[in-house]
Tab-separated table of C-alpha atoms and ligand atoms in Angstrom:
chain	number	residue	atom	x	y	z
A	11	MET	CA	85.861	12.843	-39.023
A	12	ARG	CA	84.326	16.084	-37.828
A	13	ILE	CA	82.071	16.620	-34.835
A	14	GLU	CA	79.718	19.505	-35.448
A	15	ASP	CA	76.696	18.737	-33.276
A	16	PRO	CA	76.461	21.633	-30.753
A	17	ARG	CA	74.895	19.299	-28.134
A	18	LEU	CA	77.995	17.134	-28.263
A	19	MET	CA	80.273	20.136	-27.949
A	20	THR	CA	78.424	21.237	-24.817
A	21	ALA	CA	78.645	17.707	-23.410
A	22	PHE	CA	82.418	17.643	-24.058
A	23	ARG	CA	82.830	20.941	-22.234
A	24	GLU	CA	80.869	19.596	-19.274
A	25	LEU	CA	83.154	16.551	-19.167
A	26	GLY	CA	86.256	18.748	-19.274
A	27	VAL	CA	87.167	17.391	-22.722
A	28	GLU	CA	88.804	19.783	-25.158
A	29	LEU	CA	87.895	19.455	-28.861
A	30	ARG	CA	90.735	20.171	-31.283
A	31	PRO	CA	89.086	20.179	-34.692
A	32	GLY	CA	90.931	19.022	-37.798
A	33	THR	CA	94.121	17.844	-36.110
A	34	SER	CA	96.782	16.584	-38.492
A	35	LEU	CA	98.144	13.213	-37.374
A	36	ALA	CA	101.298	14.001	-39.344
A	37	ASP	CA	101.961	16.584	-36.610
A	38	GLU	CA	101.174	14.126	-33.813
A	39	THR	CA	103.332	11.182	-34.926
A	40	SER	CA	107.110	10.767	-35.009
A	41	LEU	CA	106.878	9.460	-38.596
A	42	GLY	CA	105.214	12.709	-39.670
A	43	ILE	CA	102.624	10.756	-41.643
A	44	GLY	CA	98.848	10.700	-41.260
A	45	GLY	CA	95.613	12.388	-42.260
A	46	THR	CA	93.285	14.676	-40.384
A	47	THR	CA	90.545	14.255	-37.816
A	48	ASP	CA	89.106	15.789	-34.649
A	49	LEU	CA	91.106	15.193	-31.484
A	50	LEU	CA	89.537	15.058	-28.027
A	51	ARG	CA	91.889	15.882	-25.146
A	52	ILE	CA	90.834	14.339	-21.859
A	53	GLN	CA	91.708	16.315	-18.721
A	54	LYS	CA	90.302	13.950	-16.068
A	55	HIS	CA	90.425	10.146	-16.073
A	56	ASP	CA	87.015	10.025	-14.382
A	57	SER	CA	85.334	11.552	-17.428
A	58	ILE	CA	86.365	8.661	-19.719
A	59	PRO	CA	83.443	6.249	-19.126
A	60	GLY	CA	80.947	9.096	-19.719
A	61	LEU	CA	82.812	10.282	-22.809
A	62	LEU	CA	82.911	6.829	-24.366
A	63	THR	CA	79.241	6.205	-23.675
A	64	LEU	CA	78.531	9.531	-25.382
A	65	LEU	CA	80.647	8.641	-28.429
A	66	ASP	CA	79.143	5.154	-28.719
A	67	SER	CA	75.568	6.386	-28.467
A	68	ASN	CA	76.319	8.893	-31.241
A	69	HIS	CA	78.041	6.230	-33.389
A	70	ILE	CA	81.361	8.055	-33.391
A	71	PRO	CA	84.296	5.630	-33.803
A	72	HIS	CA	87.444	6.496	-31.848
A	73	LYS	CA	91.038	5.478	-31.271
A	74	PHE	CA	93.408	6.232	-28.399
A	75	LEU	CA	96.543	8.157	-29.222
A	76	GLY	CA	99.562	8.050	-26.927
A	77	GLY	CA	102.802	9.741	-27.918
A	78	GLY	CA	102.438	8.722	-31.587
A	79	SER	CA	105.973	7.346	-31.734
A	80	ASN	CA	105.242	3.780	-32.852
A	81	LEU	CA	102.394	4.558	-35.176
A	82	LEU	CA	101.689	4.682	-38.917
A	83	VAL	CA	98.377	6.425	-39.651
A	84	GLY	CA	96.536	6.398	-42.989
A	85	ASP	CA	96.257	9.396	-45.327
A	86	GLY	CA	93.362	11.812	-45.886
A	87	GLU	CA	90.301	12.433	-43.719
A	88	LEU	CA	90.259	9.688	-41.072
A	89	PRO	CA	87.017	7.843	-40.248
A	90	TRP	CA	87.457	8.025	-36.457
A	91	VAL	CA	88.169	10.675	-33.835
A	92	MET	CA	91.305	10.552	-31.699
A	93	LEU	CA	91.263	10.515	-27.907
A	94	GLN	CA	94.318	11.636	-26.002
A	95	LEU	CA	95.054	12.125	-22.310
A	96	ALA	CA	96.278	15.536	-21.221
A	97	ARG	CA	99.436	15.344	-19.105
A	98	PRO	CA	98.858	16.300	-15.475
A	99	GLU	CA	101.428	18.150	-13.360
A	100	PRO	CA	103.195	16.436	-11.647
A	101	ASP	CA	103.075	13.284	-13.756
A	102	VAL	CA	105.440	11.169	-11.625
A	103	GLN	CA	105.356	10.731	-7.847
A	104	ILE	CA	107.869	8.736	-5.838
A	105	ASP	CA	107.195	6.860	-2.618
A	106	GLY	CA	110.093	4.619	-1.553
A	107	ASN	CA	110.768	2.246	-4.452
A	108	ILE	CA	107.422	2.921	-6.096
A	109	ALA	CA	107.065	5.452	-8.913
A	110	SER	CA	103.434	6.332	-9.670
A	111	VAL	CA	103.366	7.566	-13.239
A	112	ASP	CA	100.581	9.016	-15.373
A	113	ALA	CA	100.173	7.244	-18.733
A	114	ALA	CA	100.604	10.581	-20.545
A	115	ALA	CA	104.053	11.147	-18.992
A	116	ASP	CA	107.001	11.248	-21.376
A	117	LEU	CA	108.967	7.991	-21.077
A	118	GLY	CA	112.462	9.493	-21.254
A	119	ARG	CA	111.670	12.206	-18.705
A	120	THR	CA	110.208	9.567	-16.382
A	121	VAL	CA	113.404	7.480	-16.579
A	122	THR	CA	115.461	10.588	-15.736
A	123	PHE	CA	113.151	11.696	-12.926
A	124	CYS	CA	113.320	8.235	-11.313
A	125	ALA	CA	117.117	8.240	-11.736
A	126	LYS	CA	117.348	11.552	-9.866
A	127	ASN	CA	115.473	9.836	-7.048
A	128	ASP	CA	118.012	6.987	-7.054
A	129	LEU	CA	115.644	4.537	-8.750
A	130	GLY	CA	117.098	2.601	-11.691
A	131	GLY	CA	116.290	-0.405	-13.871
A	132	MET	CA	114.914	1.499	-16.838
A	133	GLU	CA	118.193	2.854	-18.242
A	134	GLY	CA	117.677	0.930	-21.521
A	135	LEU	CA	114.508	2.887	-22.239
A	136	ILE	CA	116.229	6.238	-22.339
A	137	GLY	CA	115.950	7.512	-25.886
A	138	VAL	CA	112.796	5.512	-26.641
A	139	PRO	CA	110.342	8.226	-27.674
A	140	GLY	CA	106.715	8.214	-26.558
A	141	THR	CA	104.587	8.095	-23.438
A	142	VAL	CA	104.681	5.716	-20.497
A	143	GLY	CA	101.195	4.479	-21.491
A	144	GLY	CA	102.405	3.574	-24.978
A	145	ALA	CA	105.488	1.849	-23.575
A	146	LEU	CA	103.280	-0.133	-21.218
A	147	ARG	CA	100.837	-1.253	-23.899
A	148	MET	CA	103.639	-2.475	-26.189
A	149	ASN	CA	105.918	-3.641	-23.357
A	150	ALA	CA	108.666	-1.429	-24.742
A	151	GLY	CA	112.165	-2.731	-24.209
A	152	ALA	CA	115.763	-2.246	-25.219
A	153	TYR	CA	119.237	-3.381	-24.216
A	154	GLY	CA	118.045	-6.434	-22.335
A	155	MET	CA	115.235	-4.860	-20.289
A	156	GLN	CA	111.510	-4.341	-20.710
A	157	ILE	CA	109.136	-2.049	-18.822
A	158	GLY	CA	106.788	-4.944	-17.918
A	159	SER	CA	109.328	-6.334	-15.431
A	160	TYR	CA	108.755	-3.342	-13.142
A	161	VAL	CA	104.970	-3.050	-13.315
A	162	ARG	CA	103.222	-3.550	-9.972
A	163	GLU	CA	99.846	-2.039	-10.783
A	164	VAL	CA	98.065	-0.506	-13.775
A	165	LYS	CA	94.987	1.706	-13.746
A	166	LEU	CA	93.185	1.466	-17.063
A	167	TYR	CA	89.865	2.058	-18.762
A	168	ARG	CA	88.584	-1.383	-19.746
A	169	ALA	CA	86.498	-0.866	-22.836
A	170	ALA	CA	84.820	-4.286	-22.580
A	171	ALA	CA	83.622	-3.599	-19.013
A	172	ARG	CA	83.127	0.140	-19.705
A	173	ARG	CA	84.800	1.118	-16.460
A	174	ILE	CA	88.080	2.121	-14.884
A	175	GLU	CA	89.848	-0.829	-13.220
A	176	THR	CA	93.120	-1.497	-11.444
A	177	LEU	CA	95.129	-4.600	-12.363
A	178	HIS	CA	98.026	-6.035	-10.388
A	179	GLY	CA	101.238	-6.857	-12.236
A	180	GLU	CA	100.614	-10.619	-11.982
A	181	GLN	CA	97.275	-10.253	-13.782
A	182	ILE	CA	99.008	-8.893	-16.891
A	183	SER	CA	101.223	-10.878	-19.226
A	184	PHE	CA	104.173	-9.012	-20.701
A	185	GLU	CA	105.880	-10.661	-23.642
A	186	TYR	CA	108.234	-9.447	-26.352
A	187	ARG	CA	106.521	-6.264	-27.635
A	188	HIS	CA	103.158	-7.729	-26.638
A	189	THR	CA	100.853	-7.547	-23.605
A	190	SER	CA	97.539	-9.069	-22.549
A	191	PHE	CA	95.770	-5.674	-22.631
A	192	ALA	CA	92.844	-5.577	-25.081
A	193	PRO	CA	93.402	-3.322	-28.118
A	194	ASP	CA	90.721	-0.904	-26.887
A	195	ASP	CA	91.918	-0.733	-23.265
A	196	MET	CA	93.226	2.704	-22.379
A	197	MET	CA	96.226	2.938	-20.057
A	198	LEU	CA	95.719	5.634	-17.395
A	199	SER	CA	98.506	5.283	-14.850
A	200	VAL	CA	101.033	2.772	-13.563
A	201	LYS	CA	102.925	1.986	-10.370
A	202	LEU	CA	106.457	0.849	-11.141
A	203	GLU	CA	108.591	-0.826	-8.475
A	204	LEU	CA	112.179	0.078	-9.262
A	205	PRO	CA	115.465	-1.058	-7.740
A	206	SER	CA	117.406	1.467	-5.627
A	207	LYS	CA	120.623	2.566	-7.326
A	208	PRO	CA	122.809	5.640	-6.856
A	209	PHE	CA	122.063	8.372	-9.411
A	210	ARG	CA	125.647	8.359	-10.679
A	211	GLU	CA	125.521	4.655	-11.469
A	212	ILE	CA	122.206	5.017	-13.295
A	213	LEU	CA	123.596	7.969	-15.238
A	214	GLN	CA	126.503	5.851	-16.399
A	215	GLY	CA	124.070	3.192	-17.707
A	216	ILE	CA	121.988	5.897	-19.402
A	217	ARG	CA	125.097	7.303	-21.130
A	218	ILE	CA	126.084	3.869	-22.444
A	219	CYS	CA	122.594	3.175	-23.834
A	220	ASN	CA	122.426	6.657	-25.368
A	221	GLU	CA	125.743	6.123	-27.066
A	222	LYS	CA	124.765	2.694	-28.441
A	223	ARG	CA	121.516	4.124	-29.755
A	224	ARG	CA	123.178	7.154	-31.327
A	225	SER	CA	125.721	4.981	-33.134
A	226	SER	CA	123.215	2.468	-34.523
A	227	GLN	CA	119.876	4.262	-35.049
A	228	PRO	CA	118.798	7.239	-37.209
A	229	LEU	CA	117.771	9.421	-34.279
A	230	GLY	CA	117.504	12.761	-36.029
A	231	GLN	CA	115.128	11.493	-38.706
A	232	LYS	CA	111.384	10.957	-38.757
A	233	SER	CA	110.718	7.301	-37.965
A	234	ALA	CA	108.560	4.997	-35.859
A	235	GLY	CA	111.526	3.059	-34.479
A	236	CYS	CA	111.780	-0.519	-35.673
A	237	ILE	CA	109.177	-1.414	-38.273
A	238	PHE	CA	109.240	-5.189	-37.768
A	239	LYS	CA	109.516	-7.389	-34.689
A	240	ASN	CA	112.573	-9.583	-34.568
A	241	PRO	CA	111.612	-13.191	-35.370
A	242	PRO	CA	112.683	-15.627	-32.603
A	243	GLY	CA	116.455	-16.016	-32.704
A	244	ALA	CA	116.925	-13.655	-35.676
A	245	SER	CA	117.339	-9.951	-36.375
A	246	ALA	CA	115.010	-8.240	-38.846
A	247	GLY	CA	117.504	-5.361	-39.229
A	248	ARG	CA	120.384	-7.658	-40.063
A	249	MET	CA	118.320	-9.647	-42.611
A	250	ILE	CA	117.128	-6.513	-44.397
A	251	ASP	CA	120.667	-5.139	-44.381
A	252	GLU	CA	122.128	-8.387	-45.752
A	253	LEU	CA	119.699	-8.183	-48.657
A	254	GLY	CA	121.222	-4.807	-49.538
A	255	LEU	CA	117.960	-2.963	-48.958
A	256	LYS	CA	119.286	0.087	-47.069
A	257	GLY	CA	118.237	3.128	-49.062
A	258	LEU	CA	115.357	1.296	-50.813
A	259	SER	CA	112.591	3.885	-51.299
A	260	VAL	CA	108.985	4.298	-52.280
A	261	GLY	CA	108.435	8.016	-52.741
A	262	ASP	CA	109.928	9.642	-49.622
A	263	ALA	CA	109.558	6.461	-47.522
A	264	ARG	CA	113.012	5.005	-47.215
A	265	VAL	CA	114.880	2.163	-45.489
A	266	SER	CA	117.358	3.941	-43.212
A	267	ASP	CA	121.026	3.862	-44.201
A	268	ARG	CA	121.934	3.565	-40.553
A	269	HIS	CA	119.606	0.805	-39.295
A	270	ALA	CA	117.748	-1.337	-41.823
A	271	ASN	CA	114.747	-1.989	-39.550
A	272	PHE	CA	114.064	1.758	-39.286
A	273	PHE	CA	112.097	3.176	-42.202
A	274	VAL	CA	112.276	6.950	-42.359
A	275	ASN	CA	110.095	9.662	-43.808
A	276	ALA	CA	112.732	11.538	-45.772
A	277	GLY	CA	110.392	14.337	-46.852
A	278	LYS	CA	106.707	14.148	-47.611
A	279	ALA	CA	106.109	10.388	-47.479
A	280	SER	CA	102.476	9.272	-47.463
A	281	ALA	CA	101.090	6.283	-45.576
A	282	LYS	CA	100.585	4.670	-48.979
A	283	ASP	CA	104.330	5.020	-49.715
A	284	MET	CA	105.330	3.652	-46.311
A	285	LEU	CA	102.924	0.704	-46.540
A	286	ALA	CA	104.217	-0.137	-50.021
A	287	LEU	CA	107.802	-0.063	-48.730
A	288	ILE	CA	106.865	-2.304	-45.780
A	289	ALA	CA	105.134	-4.785	-48.123
A	290	SER	CA	108.067	-4.811	-50.528
A	291	VAL	CA	110.652	-5.460	-47.792
A	292	ARG	CA	108.465	-8.115	-46.169
A	293	GLN	CA	108.112	-9.915	-49.481
A	294	ARG	CA	111.864	-9.827	-50.196
A	295	VAL	CA	112.716	-11.123	-46.714
A	296	HIS	CA	110.158	-13.899	-47.114
A	297	LYS	CA	111.608	-14.914	-50.452
A	298	ALA	CA	115.195	-14.930	-49.190
A	299	TYR	CA	114.792	-16.267	-45.649
A	300	GLY	CA	111.293	-17.784	-45.430
A	301	PHE	CA	110.414	-15.485	-42.472
A	302	ASP	CA	107.098	-13.604	-42.488
A	303	LEU	CA	108.085	-10.437	-40.638
A	304	GLU	CA	105.433	-9.182	-38.231
A	305	ASN	CA	104.854	-5.438	-37.836
A	306	GLU	CA	106.246	-3.872	-34.695
A	307	VAL	CA	104.833	-0.507	-35.750
A	308	VAL	CA	101.098	-0.108	-35.099
A	309	VAL	CA	99.212	0.609	-38.338
A	310	TRP	CA	95.893	2.495	-38.393
A	311	THR	CA	94.390	2.619	-41.833
A	312	ALA	CA	90.755	2.983	-42.773
B	430	EPU	N1	122.256	-5.045	-37.749
B	430	EPU	C1	122.785	-5.005	-38.994
B	430	EPU	N2	122.353	-4.035	-39.854
B	430	EPU	C2	121.414	-3.136	-39.520
B	430	EPU	C3	120.855	-3.172	-38.226
B	430	EPU	C4	121.300	-4.145	-37.349
B	430	EPU	O1	123.615	-5.832	-39.342
B	430	EPU	O2	121.065	-2.294	-40.359
B	430	EPU	C5	122.743	-6.065	-36.789
B	430	EPU	C6	123.516	-5.413	-35.649
B	430	EPU	O3	124.862	-5.218	-35.971
B	430	EPU	C7	123.321	-6.405	-34.526
B	430	EPU	C8	121.938	-7.007	-34.812
B	430	EPU	O4	121.645	-6.716	-36.170
B	430	EPU	O5	124.272	-7.433	-34.607
B	430	EPU	C9	120.856	-6.433	-33.902
B	430	EPU	O6	120.796	-5.002	-34.097
B	430	EPU	P1	120.496	-3.986	-32.909
B	430	EPU	O7	121.449	-4.226	-31.769
B	430	EPU	O8	120.406	-2.632	-33.484
B	430	EPU	O9	119.115	-4.427	-32.335
B	430	EPU	P2	117.760	-4.756	-33.070
B	430	EPU	O10	117.427	-6.183	-32.739
B	430	EPU	O11	117.752	-4.370	-34.494
B	430	EPU	C10	116.289	-4.196	-30.996
B	430	EPU	C11	114.972	-3.522	-30.819
B	430	EPU	C12	115.173	-2.017	-30.748
B	430	EPU	C13	116.107	-1.684	-29.601
B	430	EPU	C14	117.438	-2.402	-29.839
B	430	EPU	C15	118.417	-2.221	-28.705
B	430	EPU	C16	113.233	-4.797	-31.949
B	430	EPU	C17	112.406	-4.932	-33.168
B	430	EPU	N3	114.121	-3.819	-31.959
B	430	EPU	O12	116.761	-3.808	-32.278
B	430	EPU	O13	113.906	-1.441	-30.469
B	430	EPU	O14	116.311	-0.301	-29.516
B	430	EPU	O15	117.191	-3.829	-29.967
B	430	EPU	O16	118.099	-3.048	-27.639
B	430	EPU	O17	113.064	-5.550	-30.989
B	430	EPU	C18	111.889	-0.497	-31.362
B	430	EPU	O18	111.288	-1.198	-30.573
B	430	EPU	O19	111.305	0.286	-32.151
B	430	EPU	C19	113.349	-0.560	-31.393
B	430	EPU	C20	114.065	0.183	-32.193
């Protein structure tokens, strides 16, 4: 979708919003898949209500893009514009056991920054690509921990109320890869309360998680992490592996040889290829095990 109305362009400038015309989502996502659209980069949180009112009154559909690391976007010209927060400097501030983090901050760098300030708890998330906002929305987790456990406060743009609000941790439910945020809520910043731990101890935990991840996941390849959620008490990766589906391909979309719940873009995979591979694996797992695997990856198709 292209924005060409000069009045809108002036309004964006006044709001401090940068228009990046014809952005390829293949360049903005870790899967390297996705069509093209205009991207609006937001410099100041306070401009969001005005920007969204402007888009709505001009009938311009939009979606919020975080780090693009858990996302499969459709091919071709996309029928919505993308909104993305610019990352402020600094993006993490520490006060005692509280880390105040901007949603656009990189998750891994945040874990390391907190560690250097002797704040631990998030070691498992090292190596999870993406932004803190994306991790928050999905309640990202690994190696027995999840980010939701540490959330004390979230500042967000509530689309339903059309305003910026602050929620306390107890007002939000964090479940396995699911939260009570509405799909159109936009995470802006978070206060995490983290346990004190000496840097060296945290570093040891980080090294262990890094090693586990390196030995079991295809880190150097284009992927969106795990494609399916684990069904209660079962492992999607193990089931797919047991069916002998590692290496199964549709075009350049391929079930990883290293971890069967990672589907990689081995070249120039399209969204159509990846969606066909997902459907094929889901159907085979259903036939063999009776489980209907639910997507863990977020899919945006027209
Ligand atoms: N397994 C296989 N074959 C495979 C993959 C896994 O047999 O190809 C077996 C493993 O040997 C293990 C079991 O399945 O016994 C579970 O595998 P793993 O420890 O790799 O964990 P997972 O359940 O597949 C989950 C998260 C990952 C997270 C890891 C580590 C989900 C969907 N996945 O994977 O998160 O990194 O645990 O805690 O919950 C993600 O969210 O994108 C993601 C990758």
